[in-house]
mmCIF file of C-alpha atoms and ligand atoms in Angstrom:
data_model
loop_
_atom_site.group_PDB
_atom_site.id
_atom_site.type_symbol
_atom_site.label_atom_id
_atom_site.label_comp_id
_atom_site.label_asym_id
_atom_site.label_seq_id
_atom_site.Cartn_x
_atom_site.Cartn_y
_atom_site.Cartn_z
ATOM 1 C CA MET A 1 -23.592 6.664 8.650
ATOM 2 C CA LYS A 2 -23.585 4.930 5.389
ATOM 3 C CA TYR A 3 -21.699 1.349 4.741
ATOM 4 C CA LEU A 4 -19.888 -0.506 2.231
ATOM 5 C CA TYR A 5 -19.528 -4.122 2.869
ATOM 6 C CA LEU A 6 -17.037 -6.611 2.501
ATOM 7 C CA LEU A 7 -19.074 -10.162 2.406
ATOM 8 C CA GLY A 8 -17.185 -13.218 2.899
ATOM 9 C CA TYR A 9 -17.123 -16.307 4.940
ATOM 10 C CA PRO A 10 -14.751 -16.448 7.028
ATOM 11 C CA LEU A 11 -13.148 -12.917 6.708
ATOM 12 C CA GLY A 12 -10.522 -13.301 9.325
ATOM 13 C CA HIS A 13 -7.559 -10.770 8.626
ATOM 14 C CA SER A 14 -8.393 -8.872 5.540
ATOM 15 C CA ILE A 15 -6.636 -6.093 3.948
ATOM 16 C CA SER A 16 -9.495 -4.353 2.062
ATOM 17 C CA PRO A 17 -11.025 -2.576 5.017
ATOM 18 C CA ALA A 18 -8.010 -0.475 5.762
ATOM 19 C CA MET A 19 -7.271 -0.051 2.130
ATOM 20 C CA GLN A 20 -10.511 1.296 1.375
ATOM 21 C CA ASN A 21 -11.185 3.442 4.568
ATOM 22 C CA ALA A 22 -7.856 4.990 3.960
ATOM 23 C CA ALA A 23 -9.220 5.928 0.420
ATOM 24 C CA LEU A 24 -12.528 7.316 1.600
ATOM 25 C CA ARG A 25 -10.387 9.483 4.265
ATOM 26 C CA GLU A 26 -8.036 10.658 1.584
ATOM 27 C CA ARG A 27 -10.878 11.785 -0.567
ATOM 28 C CA LYS A 28 -12.805 13.159 2.522
ATOM 29 C CA ILE A 29 -15.970 11.175 1.904
ATOM 30 C CA ARG A 30 -17.335 11.583 5.418
ATOM 31 C CA ALA A 31 -19.716 9.321 7.559
ATOM 32 C CA THR A 32 -18.983 6.074 5.176
ATOM 33 C CA ARG A 33 -17.252 3.208 6.275
ATOM 34 C CA TYR A 34 -16.133 -0.121 4.552
ATOM 35 C CA VAL A 35 -16.811 -2.916 7.066
ATOM 36 C CA LYS A 36 -16.569 -6.386 7.375
ATOM 37 C CA ASN A 37 -19.889 -8.348 7.237
ATOM 38 C CA PRO A 38 -19.095 -11.888 7.482
ATOM 39 C CA MET A 39 -21.903 -14.255 6.466
ATOM 40 C CA PRO A 40 -22.150 -17.948 6.041
ATOM 41 C CA PRO A 41 -23.425 -19.290 2.967
ATOM 42 C CA GLU A 42 -26.865 -20.234 4.114
ATOM 43 C CA LYS A 43 -27.540 -16.328 5.073
ATOM 44 C CA MET A 44 -27.760 -15.118 1.516
ATOM 45 C CA ARG A 45 -31.192 -13.760 2.451
ATOM 46 C CA GLU A 46 -29.749 -11.764 5.035
ATOM 47 C CA MET A 47 -26.718 -10.823 2.976
ATOM 48 C CA ILE A 48 -29.500 -9.432 0.234
ATOM 49 C CA LEU A 49 -31.319 -7.526 2.706
ATOM 50 C CA ALA A 50 -28.233 -6.064 4.035
ATOM 51 C CA LEU A 51 -27.256 -5.010 0.678
ATOM 52 C CA ARG A 52 -30.928 -3.338 0.044
ATOM 53 C CA ALA A 53 -31.106 -1.314 3.156
ATOM 54 C CA PRO A 54 -30.749 2.580 2.086
ATOM 55 C CA HIS A 55 -27.696 2.951 4.231
ATOM 56 C CA CYS A 56 -25.503 0.338 2.138
ATOM 57 C CA LEU A 57 -23.968 1.823 -0.684
ATOM 58 C CA GLY A 58 -22.217 -1.210 -2.102
ATOM 59 C CA ALA A 59 -20.130 -4.141 -1.153
ATOM 60 C CA ASN A 60 -17.196 -6.335 -2.192
ATOM 61 C CA VAL A 61 -17.634 -10.026 -2.470
ATOM 62 C CA THR A 62 -15.195 -12.751 -1.675
ATOM 63 C CA VAL A 63 -14.852 -16.488 -1.150
ATOM 64 C CA PRO A 64 -17.394 -18.464 -0.877
ATOM 65 C CA HIS A 65 -19.841 -16.067 -2.335
ATOM 66 C CA LYS A 66 -18.372 -14.861 -5.663
ATOM 67 C CA GLN A 67 -20.607 -17.168 -7.608
ATOM 68 C CA ALA A 68 -23.292 -18.184 -5.383
ATOM 69 C CA ILE A 69 -24.554 -14.421 -4.813
ATOM 70 C CA MET A 70 -25.149 -13.979 -8.683
ATOM 71 C CA PRO A 71 -28.525 -15.434 -9.108
ATOM 72 C CA HIS A 72 -29.783 -13.076 -6.219
ATOM 73 C CA LEU A 73 -28.579 -9.768 -7.818
ATOM 74 C CA ASP A 74 -30.964 -7.674 -9.914
ATOM 75 C CA GLU A 75 -28.475 -7.259 -12.810
ATOM 76 C CA LEU A 76 -24.884 -8.529 -13.871
ATOM 77 C CA THR A 77 -22.361 -6.443 -15.996
ATOM 78 C CA ASP A 78 -21.429 -8.457 -19.310
ATOM 79 C CA LEU A 79 -17.896 -8.626 -17.708
ATOM 80 C CA ALA A 80 -19.364 -10.603 -14.526
ATOM 81 C CA ARG A 81 -21.474 -12.578 -16.465
ATOM 82 C CA GLU A 82 -18.556 -13.923 -18.789
ATOM 83 C CA ILE A 83 -16.056 -14.363 -15.857
ATOM 84 C CA GLY A 84 -18.936 -16.113 -14.020
ATOM 85 C CA ALA A 85 -18.118 -14.358 -10.823
ATOM 86 C CA VAL A 86 -19.116 -11.132 -8.905
ATOM 87 C CA ASN A 87 -16.408 -9.156 -6.716
ATOM 88 C CA THR A 88 -18.203 -6.010 -6.570
ATOM 89 C CA ILE A 89 -21.574 -4.922 -6.117
ATOM 90 C CA LEU A 90 -23.149 -1.586 -7.114
ATOM 91 C CA LYS A 91 -26.327 0.017 -6.388
ATOM 92 C CA ARG A 92 -27.830 1.861 -9.446
ATOM 93 C CA ALA A 93 -31.418 3.558 -9.320
ATOM 94 C CA ASP A 94 -33.772 2.363 -12.002
ATOM 95 C CA ALA A 95 -35.932 4.871 -14.215
ATOM 96 C CA ASN A 96 -38.419 4.876 -11.159
ATOM 97 C CA GLY A 97 -35.576 5.728 -8.385
ATOM 98 C CA ILE A 98 -35.607 2.265 -7.183
ATOM 99 C CA ALA A 99 -32.101 0.809 -6.257
ATOM 100 C CA LYS A 100 -30.980 -2.126 -8.051
ATOM 101 C CA LEU A 101 -28.073 -4.464 -7.053
ATOM 102 C CA VAL A 102 -25.723 -4.647 -9.862
ATOM 103 C CA GLY A 103 -23.198 -7.422 -9.888
ATOM 104 C CA ASP A 104 -19.573 -6.377 -11.635
ATOM 105 C CA ASN A 105 -16.079 -7.904 -11.281
ATOM 106 C CA THR A 106 -12.747 -5.842 -11.062
ATOM 107 C CA ASP A 107 -10.809 -8.591 -10.488
ATOM 108 C CA ALA A 108 -9.925 -8.679 -14.543
ATOM 109 C CA TYR A 109 -9.102 -5.051 -14.488
ATOM 110 C CA GLY A 110 -6.876 -5.099 -11.331
ATOM 111 C CA PHE A 111 -5.189 -8.023 -12.726
ATOM 112 C CA LEU A 112 -4.605 -6.130 -16.029
ATOM 113 C CA GLN A 113 -3.688 -2.843 -14.386
ATOM 114 C CA ALA A 114 -0.921 -5.060 -12.635
ATOM 115 C CA LEU A 115 0.510 -5.760 -15.864
ATOM 116 C CA ARG A 116 0.102 -2.345 -17.529
ATOM 117 C CA VAL A 117 2.150 -0.493 -14.746
ATOM 118 C CA ARG A 118 5.053 -2.935 -15.374
ATOM 119 C CA LYS A 119 4.507 -2.363 -19.002
ATOM 120 C CA ILE A 120 4.095 -5.924 -19.521
ATOM 121 C CA ARG A 121 1.774 -6.318 -22.888
ATOM 122 C CA PRO A 122 -0.403 -9.532 -23.123
ATOM 123 C CA GLN A 123 -0.927 -9.109 -26.942
ATOM 124 C CA ASN A 124 0.350 -12.385 -28.205
ATOM 125 C CA ALA A 125 1.823 -13.886 -25.290
ATOM 126 C CA CYS A 126 1.588 -17.515 -24.265
ATOM 127 C CA VAL A 127 0.288 -17.609 -20.682
ATOM 128 C CA ALA A 128 -0.181 -20.847 -18.163
ATOM 129 C CA ILE A 129 -2.540 -20.241 -15.728
ATOM 130 C CA ILE A 130 -2.410 -22.662 -12.771
ATOM 131 C CA GLY A 131 -5.864 -22.671 -11.338
ATOM 132 C CA ALA A 132 -9.752 -22.619 -12.869
ATOM 133 C CA GLY A 133 -11.713 -20.921 -10.382
ATOM 134 C CA GLY A 134 -13.058 -17.273 -10.068
ATOM 135 C CA ALA A 135 -9.545 -15.597 -10.089
ATOM 136 C CA ALA A 136 -8.322 -17.684 -12.943
ATOM 137 C CA ALA A 137 -11.419 -16.907 -15.059
ATOM 138 C CA ALA A 138 -10.955 -13.310 -14.456
ATOM 139 C CA ALA A 139 -7.288 -13.456 -15.389
ATOM 140 C CA ALA A 140 -7.968 -15.610 -18.503
ATOM 141 C CA TYR A 141 -10.704 -13.146 -19.768
ATOM 142 C CA ALA A 142 -8.684 -10.341 -19.227
ATOM 143 C CA LEU A 143 -5.588 -11.905 -21.156
ATOM 144 C CA ALA A 144 -8.059 -13.135 -23.805
ATOM 145 C CA GLN A 145 -9.422 -9.584 -24.443
ATOM 146 C CA GLU A 146 -6.120 -8.088 -24.796
ATOM 147 C CA GLY A 147 -5.114 -10.405 -27.464
ATOM 148 C CA ALA A 148 -3.016 -13.213 -25.601
ATOM 149 C CA ARG A 149 -2.320 -15.851 -28.664
ATOM 150 C CA GLU A 150 -2.342 -18.952 -26.025
ATOM 151 C CA ILE A 151 -3.589 -19.983 -22.759
ATOM 152 C CA ILE A 152 -3.060 -23.300 -20.950
ATOM 153 C CA LEU A 153 -4.996 -23.985 -17.977
ATOM 154 C CA LEU A 154 -3.288 -26.083 -15.283
ATOM 155 C CA ASN A 155 -5.725 -27.070 -12.608
ATOM 156 C CA ARG A 156 -6.073 -29.951 -9.907
ATOM 157 C CA THR A 157 -9.664 -30.732 -10.962
ATOM 158 C CA LEU A 158 -9.956 -31.402 -14.756
ATOM 159 C CA ALA A 159 -13.699 -30.830 -14.892
ATOM 160 C CA ARG A 160 -13.175 -27.082 -13.782
ATOM 161 C CA SER A 161 -10.450 -26.738 -16.500
ATOM 162 C CA VAL A 162 -12.645 -28.009 -19.036
ATOM 163 C CA GLU A 163 -15.331 -25.795 -18.169
ATOM 164 C CA LEU A 164 -13.404 -22.824 -18.061
ATOM 165 C CA ALA A 165 -11.779 -23.678 -21.576
ATOM 166 C CA ASP A 166 -15.139 -24.389 -23.207
ATOM 167 C CA ARG A 167 -16.263 -20.703 -21.939
ATOM 168 C CA LEU A 168 -13.160 -19.283 -23.170
ATOM 169 C CA ASN A 169 -13.548 -21.151 -26.509
ATOM 170 C CA ARG A 170 -16.796 -20.233 -27.173
ATOM 171 C CA ARG A 171 -16.220 -16.406 -26.685
ATOM 172 C CA PHE A 172 -12.820 -16.337 -28.295
ATOM 173 C CA PRO A 173 -12.554 -18.615 -31.045
ATOM 174 C CA ALA A 174 -9.009 -17.624 -32.134
ATOM 175 C CA LEU A 175 -7.287 -18.080 -28.754
ATOM 176 C CA ALA A 176 -5.260 -21.333 -28.637
ATOM 177 C CA LEU A 177 -6.295 -23.463 -25.515
ATOM 178 C CA ALA A 178 -4.569 -26.367 -23.944
ATOM 179 C CA ILE A 179 -5.462 -28.282 -20.669
ATOM 180 C CA ASN A 180 -2.987 -29.743 -18.070
ATOM 181 C CA ASP A 181 -0.196 -29.550 -20.397
ATOM 182 C CA TRP A 182 2.517 -28.857 -17.878
ATOM 183 C CA ASP A 183 5.358 -29.594 -20.107
ATOM 184 C CA ALA A 184 4.544 -26.472 -22.203
ATOM 185 C CA LEU A 185 5.608 -24.353 -19.422
ATOM 186 C CA GLU A 186 9.176 -23.936 -20.763
ATOM 187 C CA ARG A 187 7.805 -21.877 -23.673
ATOM 188 C CA MET A 188 5.447 -19.822 -21.890
ATOM 189 C CA HIS A 189 6.056 -15.891 -21.496
ATOM 190 C CA LEU A 190 3.800 -15.248 -18.499
ATOM 191 C CA ILE A 191 2.862 -17.894 -15.700
ATOM 192 C CA ILE A 192 0.176 -17.104 -13.181
ATOM 193 C CA ASN A 193 -0.468 -18.443 -9.959
ATOM 194 C CA ALA A 194 -4.394 -18.284 -9.507
ATOM 195 C CA THR A 195 -4.802 -20.972 -6.895
ATOM 196 C CA SER A 196 -4.722 -20.411 -3.171
ATOM 197 C CA VAL A 197 -1.774 -22.742 -2.992
ATOM 198 C CA GLY A 198 1.065 -21.129 -1.029
ATOM 199 C CA MET A 199 -1.295 -18.564 0.852
ATOM 200 C CA ALA A 200 -0.733 -18.325 4.621
ATOM 201 C CA PRO A 201 -1.026 -20.070 6.727
ATOM 202 C CA LYS A 202 0.697 -22.419 4.328
ATOM 203 C CA PRO A 203 3.632 -20.461 3.035
ATOM 204 C CA ASP A 204 5.636 -23.599 2.431
ATOM 205 C CA GLU A 205 3.666 -25.031 -0.611
ATOM 206 C CA SER A 206 4.024 -24.199 -4.169
ATOM 207 C CA PRO A 207 1.433 -24.686 -6.979
ATOM 208 C CA LEU A 208 4.361 -26.012 -9.260
ATOM 209 C CA PRO A 209 4.800 -29.533 -9.034
ATOM 210 C CA ALA A 210 8.557 -30.490 -7.898
ATOM 211 C CA LYS A 211 9.425 -31.989 -11.777
ATOM 212 C CA TYR A 212 8.793 -29.052 -13.316
ATOM 213 C CA THR A 213 10.776 -25.769 -13.459
ATOM 214 C CA ILE A 214 10.312 -22.144 -14.514
ATOM 215 C CA PRO A 215 11.939 -20.650 -17.405
ATOM 216 C CA ARG A 216 14.207 -17.861 -16.715
ATOM 217 C CA SER A 217 12.585 -15.723 -19.526
ATOM 218 C CA ALA A 218 9.415 -16.005 -18.168
ATOM 219 C CA VAL A 219 7.001 -13.404 -16.076
ATOM 220 C CA VAL A 220 5.708 -14.920 -13.260
ATOM 221 C CA PHE A 221 2.445 -13.335 -11.308
ATOM 222 C CA ASP A 222 1.345 -14.903 -8.210
ATOM 223 C CA LEU A 223 -2.326 -13.846 -7.173
ATOM 224 C CA VAL A 224 -1.609 -14.628 -3.549
ATOM 225 C CA TYR A 225 -0.808 -11.526 -1.709
ATOM 226 C CA ASN A 226 0.119 -13.239 1.837
ATOM 227 C CA PRO A 227 2.820 -13.559 2.114
ATOM 228 C CA PRO A 228 4.001 -11.207 -0.296
ATOM 229 C CA ALA A 229 7.062 -13.192 -1.319
ATOM 230 C CA THR A 230 5.480 -16.839 -1.967
ATOM 231 C CA LYS A 231 7.364 -20.116 -2.345
ATOM 232 C CA PHE A 232 6.640 -20.246 -5.751
ATOM 233 C CA LEU A 233 7.755 -16.441 -6.515
ATOM 234 C CA ARG A 234 10.805 -17.040 -4.523
ATOM 235 C CA GLU A 235 11.803 -20.041 -6.578
ATOM 236 C CA ALA A 236 10.974 -18.228 -9.837
ATOM 237 C CA GLN A 237 13.089 -15.435 -8.943
ATOM 238 C CA ALA A 238 15.938 -17.751 -8.053
ATOM 239 C CA ARG A 239 15.618 -19.189 -11.517
ATOM 240 C CA GLY A 240 16.138 -15.371 -13.008
ATOM 241 C CA ALA A 241 12.623 -14.659 -13.917
ATOM 242 C CA ARG A 242 10.690 -11.756 -13.283
ATOM 243 C CA VAL A 243 8.180 -11.882 -10.673
ATOM 244 C CA ILE A 244 4.722 -9.833 -9.782
ATOM 245 C CA GLY A 245 3.095 -10.381 -6.229
ATOM 246 C CA GLY A 246 -0.462 -10.481 -5.784
ATOM 247 C CA LEU A 247 -0.618 -7.264 -3.834
ATOM 248 C CA GLU A 248 -0.964 -5.083 -6.842
ATOM 249 C CA MET A 249 -3.988 -6.947 -8.276
ATOM 250 C CA LEU A 250 -5.487 -6.268 -4.937
ATOM 251 C CA VAL A 251 -4.952 -2.728 -4.985
ATOM 252 C CA TYR A 252 -6.255 -2.084 -8.451
ATOM 253 C CA GLN A 253 -9.379 -4.425 -8.011
ATOM 254 C CA GLY A 254 -9.918 -2.228 -4.929
ATOM 255 C CA ALA A 255 -9.287 1.212 -6.858
ATOM 256 C CA ARG A 256 -11.701 0.331 -9.476
ATOM 257 C CA ALA A 257 -14.293 -0.839 -6.876
ATOM 258 C CA PHE A 258 -13.954 2.425 -5.273
ATOM 259 C CA GLU A 259 -14.070 4.623 -8.426
ATOM 260 C CA LEU A 260 -17.410 2.681 -9.158
ATOM 261 C CA TRP A 261 -19.206 3.134 -5.780
ATOM 262 C CA THR A 262 -18.152 6.916 -5.248
ATOM 263 C CA GLY A 263 -17.654 8.361 -8.669
ATOM 264 C CA GLN A 264 -14.237 9.983 -7.551
ATOM 265 C CA ARG A 265 -10.457 8.840 -8.522
ATOM 266 C CA ALA A 266 -8.949 6.247 -6.467
ATOM 267 C CA PRO A 267 -5.968 7.361 -4.499
ATOM 268 C CA VAL A 268 -4.112 4.711 -5.538
ATOM 269 C CA ARG A 269 -0.879 5.445 -3.710
ATOM 270 C CA VAL A 270 -2.557 5.621 -0.411
ATOM 271 C CA MET A 271 -4.576 2.512 -1.121
ATOM 272 C CA ARG A 272 -1.263 0.491 -1.588
ATOM 273 C CA ASP A 273 0.437 2.140 1.371
ATOM 274 C CA ALA A 274 -2.407 1.336 3.482
ATOM 275 C CA ALA A 275 -2.755 -2.369 2.157
ATOM 276 C CA SER A 276 1.052 -2.730 2.510
ATOM 277 C CA LYS A 277 1.011 -1.656 6.190
ATOM 278 C CA VAL A 278 -1.717 -4.385 7.051
ATOM 279 C CA LEU A 279 0.269 -6.898 5.495
ATOM 280 C CA GLN A 280 3.308 -6.128 7.148
ATOM 281 C CA ASP A 281 1.550 -6.095 10.371
ATOM 282 C CA MET A 282 -0.262 -9.507 9.618
ATOM 283 C CA GLN A 283 3.367 -10.889 8.848
ATOM 284 C CA THR A 284 4.490 -9.836 12.225
ATOM 285 C CA LEU A 285 1.462 -11.350 13.905
ATOM 286 C CA PHE A 286 1.754 -14.853 11.887
ATOM 287 C CA ALA A 287 5.416 -14.772 12.896
ATOM 288 C CA ARG A 288 4.492 -14.479 16.532
ATOM 289 C CA GLU A 289 1.800 -17.125 16.215
ATOM 290 C CA LEU A 290 4.181 -19.554 14.726
ATOM 291 C CA ALA A 291 7.017 -18.774 17.098
ATOM 292 C CA PRO A 292 5.841 -20.897 20.123
ATOM 293 C CA SER A 293 5.220 -24.246 18.460
ATOM 294 C CA GLN A 294 8.700 -24.027 16.465
ATOM 295 C CA VAL A 295 10.530 -23.659 20.106
ATOM 296 C CA LYS A 296 12.329 -26.934 20.354
ATOM 297 C CA ARG A 297 11.859 -28.307 23.967
HETATM 298 P P1 LIG B 301 -10.970 -17.896 -6.217
HETATM 299 O O1 LIG B 301 -12.195 -17.128 -6.504
HETATM 300 O O2 LIG B 301 -10.108 -17.159 -5.093
HETATM 301 O O3 LIG B 301 -10.280 -18.213 -7.665
HETATM 302 P P2 LIG B 301 -11.769 -20.586 -6.161
HETATM 303 O O4 LIG B 301 -12.971 -20.208 -7.143
HETATM 304 O O5 LIG B 301 -12.164 -21.509 -4.790
HETATM 305 O O6 LIG B 301 -11.183 -19.175 -5.355
HETATM 306 O O7 LIG B 301 -10.586 -21.228 -6.684
HETATM 307 C C1 LIG B 301 -9.533 -21.658 -6.057
HETATM 308 C C2 LIG B 301 -8.400 -22.387 -7.059
HETATM 309 O O8 LIG B 301 -7.382 -22.796 -6.393
HETATM 310 C C3 LIG B 301 -9.259 -23.564 -7.887
HETATM 311 O O9 LIG B 301 -8.258 -23.710 -8.804
HETATM 312 C C4 LIG B 301 -8.761 -24.772 -7.074
HETATM 313 O O10 LIG B 301 -8.646 -26.002 -7.479
HETATM 314 P P3 LIG B 301 -9.612 -27.265 -7.776
HETATM 315 O O11 LIG B 301 -10.760 -26.449 -8.830
HETATM 316 O O12 LIG B 301 -9.066 -28.357 -8.186
HETATM 317 O O13 LIG B 301 -10.353 -27.018 -6.319
HETATM 318 C C5 LIG B 301 -7.300 -24.373 -6.512
HETATM 319 N N1 LIG B 301 -6.750 -24.973 -5.261
HETATM 320 C C6 LIG B 301 -7.062 -24.820 -3.886
HETATM 321 N N2 LIG B 301 -6.427 -25.565 -3.128
HETATM 322 C C7 LIG B 301 -5.784 -26.450 -3.959
HETATM 323 C C8 LIG B 301 -4.611 -27.213 -3.637
HETATM 324 N N3 LIG B 301 -4.253 -27.868 -2.488
HETATM 325 N N4 LIG B 301 -3.822 -28.000 -4.686
HETATM 326 C C9 LIG B 301 -4.094 -27.405 -5.933
HETATM 327 N N5 LIG B 301 -5.292 -26.538 -6.092
HETATM 328 C C10 LIG B 301 -5.728 -25.748 -5.272
#
């Protein structure tokens, strides 16, 4: 049996195993499984050993290892280095046939593809990104690469926005950048939530401070996929804005990773169906877990 790992901690309910195993079945890639491999940060050495084992074909990396794992890999793609985060690890044989661990990033592709399938073009767009972590960096690089005109970074921790803005500025000198200018929201074409605010188990939170509203002409993209309709998206939709949920980015980043690992075209529809099904089951489970405490005595 060969394995693809999901490395993260904690992993709890994750959608990727159902999505990737459905794709492996669909493409008849036998004796290969995508499995959760929960490893705390102090187990970095074990993680690298697990990746180097011959039965491991590659991995996805999630919170909290996306940045921490980078110095332990043999190579990084230019994209992973520029974004400053790895979400996919490939194994590539060098000239001597020795397998090297290559850190890549498919979040940027997943993000762009979710826009592309809706015919939303980032060229010349003015974009606000709430957040300044790995997901925000992937979205910002993807947008800058595609010719966005302006990016405004809105993040709780100022130092992180400054650091990301500095890197973007060096790489894309023509891009207009601003930090924490919430008043500019009203003229943005695209507004993205790249924080974890609003994610289960706290679906009643929104990353948007109460005094600001979403312009109705904006496209609003929440990278959170659980719940599918976050408070942020529901409010944006009520204002008349067009909304995109995080499931699409999850599916397309996974599709890209699948293609890199297997060399086969990803069965995107099968992956989306499997991901939606797990997400639905999770909503049911979540509702049941909530129910007892909501009963008034
Ligand atoms: P990811 O790889 O998913 O982007 P991350 O790098 O840990 O994960 O980034 C998480 C993002 O969510 C950050 O922008 C974080 O803000 P800080 O830089 O201030 O930590 C943001 N975030 C998480 N919880 C938040 C909260 N309660 N309020 C505001 N921002 C929050």
